[in-house]
């Protein structure tokens, strides 16, 4: 049933969303172009275009010049070239095992856009290190303007809107300055996942005092894989609003597919390196060791992966705590490491070698996404000793990583009923020194397979409100199969809803502008504007056109 | 574009859900059959069938004997026949205006299942009156067993599960007794919407100390209408889990369609009588008066409608409060009454005649659903003076209705950001003496037309947790058009998720049984059991079969 298609990708979805245009804004203080989307409104409304945050990259320009073989423009290259403490070097040679030892005819063509890798050799490499040294990087300037939607001053009424919200102790500013960004990163409260080898990246920030972000997952599997499909899934995800994309590939051609994705990704790309390491040892967890893992970290860091999920919190001592669970260990990385620890009766090499992992990740400014390998897989197992024991370990590791100069975020559950969500958030903030929380859902009930984007959007909106910085999407296929194109879109839009609902509730000064524009369009019966302001103009228009709406349905 | 189909309905969707069977349980203390659904699990699991609450009526029996022209069995007829204080009488003659003055050829055939109406003439007519008098009715016994899923004693661990939840002051019992039901109704905290002329009804209860319920809306419009379609929409709604159905028809044949629906509805049917009254005066709100409204109330009460939305809280003094709103008045009933008050500069006749409305509704035990005609239609208008002013009036009217012996619930918003939801619930409990709250969503953002089942499921789950007793569904077509069959199903299932998530969070003693059964099935890779335990077995199976799931997706 393998349907490998070893061709190179030829085309992806491009062009603006209906009624929108790409706008680049150059702040007065910096030579950089910050991307936004502008939604054009009916002239009769007398309203200016509505500017919205836009992670979709150049693909949504009106006439994009996309050549996947060349990759996106390297907008960070100049910044990095000027930066002291980095060196360009030859890099690790690609090995056959990197692509799953595929035969020549099954090998996906490597992406021709080769870049000589950089690595850190000086005292300041990571955004965290620069921030701690009081230095504002280009990336910090970029994200400050991005978060402000290109405004040069605070919105009128920003303070009132903040006061009207409830942010549970977050400190959202009226206006985001580069210095505010720096201070948040220095405090460990925010990260800019930006590998120095991902030069094509449009920087973005993850932290609870910024807009809530959304991650989507893509990735081939042993059963299906095609370079074209994976690149398109990435482009498709960001088109609908994914802020970062995790490549969870486990099949063949994993190295080359990742290269195509990275060279064409304007958003941070995250991976779970243990997945590829496991492929390299033939799928046998017991054959995993530090050497193959380390080699995989360097391989991926040189390619430009922006954050790694590292399940270093699954310690030998935690494994017995899962014995009485209803659903045991459901995280793939968690299961791999638990099996390794238990079979060898040995402490996890990820935990034992954590210092060395930090040293490698620091050199490329790969951010940590400390994985919750013991996240609950059911309502029954939520907030149990295994989950919280691991979270405490993650807190300990956060401090180690910070000491090593690394940026850190923390992964969270999972399956949690509504009344146990806030406890997760509060404990994470406490244990992990306010490092950004990055949660999967959580799903608030187990009884709706086929609808887990919804069971989890409820939990995601709530935990986003409570302080989670990034929400990992869940698609309708969760628990059932691999998401297709429609599922990816549904998942991303559902999570944009959750993230935006959270921003509104936190009192983010600019969040309500889009709601208000929609509400005015509704009150005026400006149908086209309603479609365009919405998260999914195509579906809204299609639904509208299916019935001639009667008067009762024309009001909000 | 009128596509009236004046034929009578011939068939509706019948048969059990996949893997399930209908079970009727007769409690040891009473001669009645309480319906449940039993999900049959893989014998290898060693688990007994999983019993779940089932509002779907006889339609989901294996061999249902459905004859729409005869109507469902009149299971309440014997109870009511024995009840003192009721009389059977000739009833109001059907008028041409009741069906929109349609021509003979366009007239939908009346449902042949005619019943001579009853009305109350004694001291005790409504469930509220019986409860206050200390009398336990058959309906109270029925719902007690229904809420317990037919158990004859409290579940083991019920107290622990309650203690593990957070119910915000609700008093959910370990085990529901008929006396507990009576006391809750007597306190005004719960209602059993059960018109004495809806003899086909399988009684259910709405109150925050019971399972959270879900309402779906159906109804024809001026543009489309067909008896068959509407009856099928009702049957389809309850198949997927709607506990009550509101018939919001505004088109022609409205009387006859309602008759077909009621005679075949095992769930309470609600209406908004002002819609039909408006049809009777040719759509001109200014021609509305007490006489046509009163006549409509009696017409619908004799047919057996179980609850009426009455927008008596929209007072003349409230209308100016909406002037500065972003989206004005968005409730259809609210707009009608505001226009009436403002044009005539006169107090609403619904408010002025509220005593008389109570007298009519009491006579048939039609429950009040006090409408929130000034509910916010946008995030911008949430929790404003107009909305809360009306809510205070609804509190005042609640007490009047109770004094008159009526059962009452209160309708709630609408569009509300997450951080303003709890204030709604708390104020409703306070102002309305803990009468059950029945909310539309609320939608937590305005920016996602096409996905408002999701924007609102977030709010619905939260307000359900905080204490709302029934959630009115929102479909993906909200703001865009009329829901079709798929939209109705999506809306109902989405709201079953919200209601169940709320039950879990409140610590309802039995809620987690279904989640735990699912989680065990997941852990054991019992795929069929997973499909069957879920809210939508068909979709889950279809999604699963679309991809050969890889190992990573087989874990929860």
Short mmCIF file of N, CA and C in Angstrom, two decimals, chain A residues 522-523 552-556, chain B residues 327 330 375-378 415 478-479:
data_model
loop_
_atom_site.label_atom_id
_atom_site.label_comp_id
_atom_site.label_asym_id
_atom_site.label_seq_id
_atom_site.Cartn_x
_atom_site.Cartn_y
_atom_site.Cartn_z
N UNK A 522 -22.56 43.11 9.28
CA UNK A 522 -23.83 42.38 9.46
C UNK A 522 -25.00 43.36 9.58
N UNK A 523 -24.78 44.37 10.38
CA UNK A 523 -25.86 45.33 10.63
C UNK A 523 -26.24 46.05 9.34
N UNK A 552 -35.34 36.81 8.43
CA UNK A 552 -35.02 36.47 9.82
C UNK A 552 -33.56 36.05 9.96
N UNK A 553 -32.98 35.58 8.87
CA UNK A 553 -31.61 35.09 8.95
C UNK A 553 -30.62 36.14 8.50
N UNK A 554 -31.12 37.30 8.11
CA UNK A 554 -30.21 38.35 7.69
C UNK A 554 -29.76 39.20 8.87
N UNK A 555 -30.42 39.00 10.00
CA UNK A 555 -29.96 39.72 11.19
C UNK A 555 -29.01 38.82 11.96
N UNK A 556 -28.21 39.47 12.74
CA UNK A 556 -27.18 38.71 13.47
C UNK A 556 -27.79 37.97 14.64
N UNK B 327 -25.03 46.31 16.77
CA UNK B 327 -25.93 45.49 15.95
C UNK B 327 -27.39 45.58 16.39
N UNK B 330 -31.34 41.99 17.45
CA UNK B 330 -31.18 40.92 16.47
C UNK B 330 -32.17 39.77 16.67
N UNK B 375 -31.17 40.32 23.34
CA UNK B 375 -29.88 39.65 23.45
C UNK B 375 -28.89 40.30 22.49
N UNK B 376 -27.61 40.32 22.88
CA UNK B 376 -26.61 40.96 22.02
C UNK B 376 -26.39 40.16 20.75
N UNK B 377 -26.23 40.89 19.66
CA UNK B 377 -25.97 40.24 18.37
C UNK B 377 -24.52 40.35 17.96
N UNK B 378 -23.70 40.79 18.89
CA UNK B 378 -22.27 40.95 18.59
C UNK B 378 -21.50 41.00 19.90
N UNK B 415 -24.31 36.51 21.72
CA UNK B 415 -22.89 36.74 21.41
C UNK B 415 -22.22 37.30 22.68
N UNK B 478 -25.62 29.38 10.64
CA UNK B 478 -26.00 30.58 11.39
C UNK B 478 -25.44 31.83 10.72
N UNK B 479 -26.26 32.85 10.60
CA UNK B 479 -25.92 34.12 9.95
C UNK B 479 -25.88 34.03 8.42
#
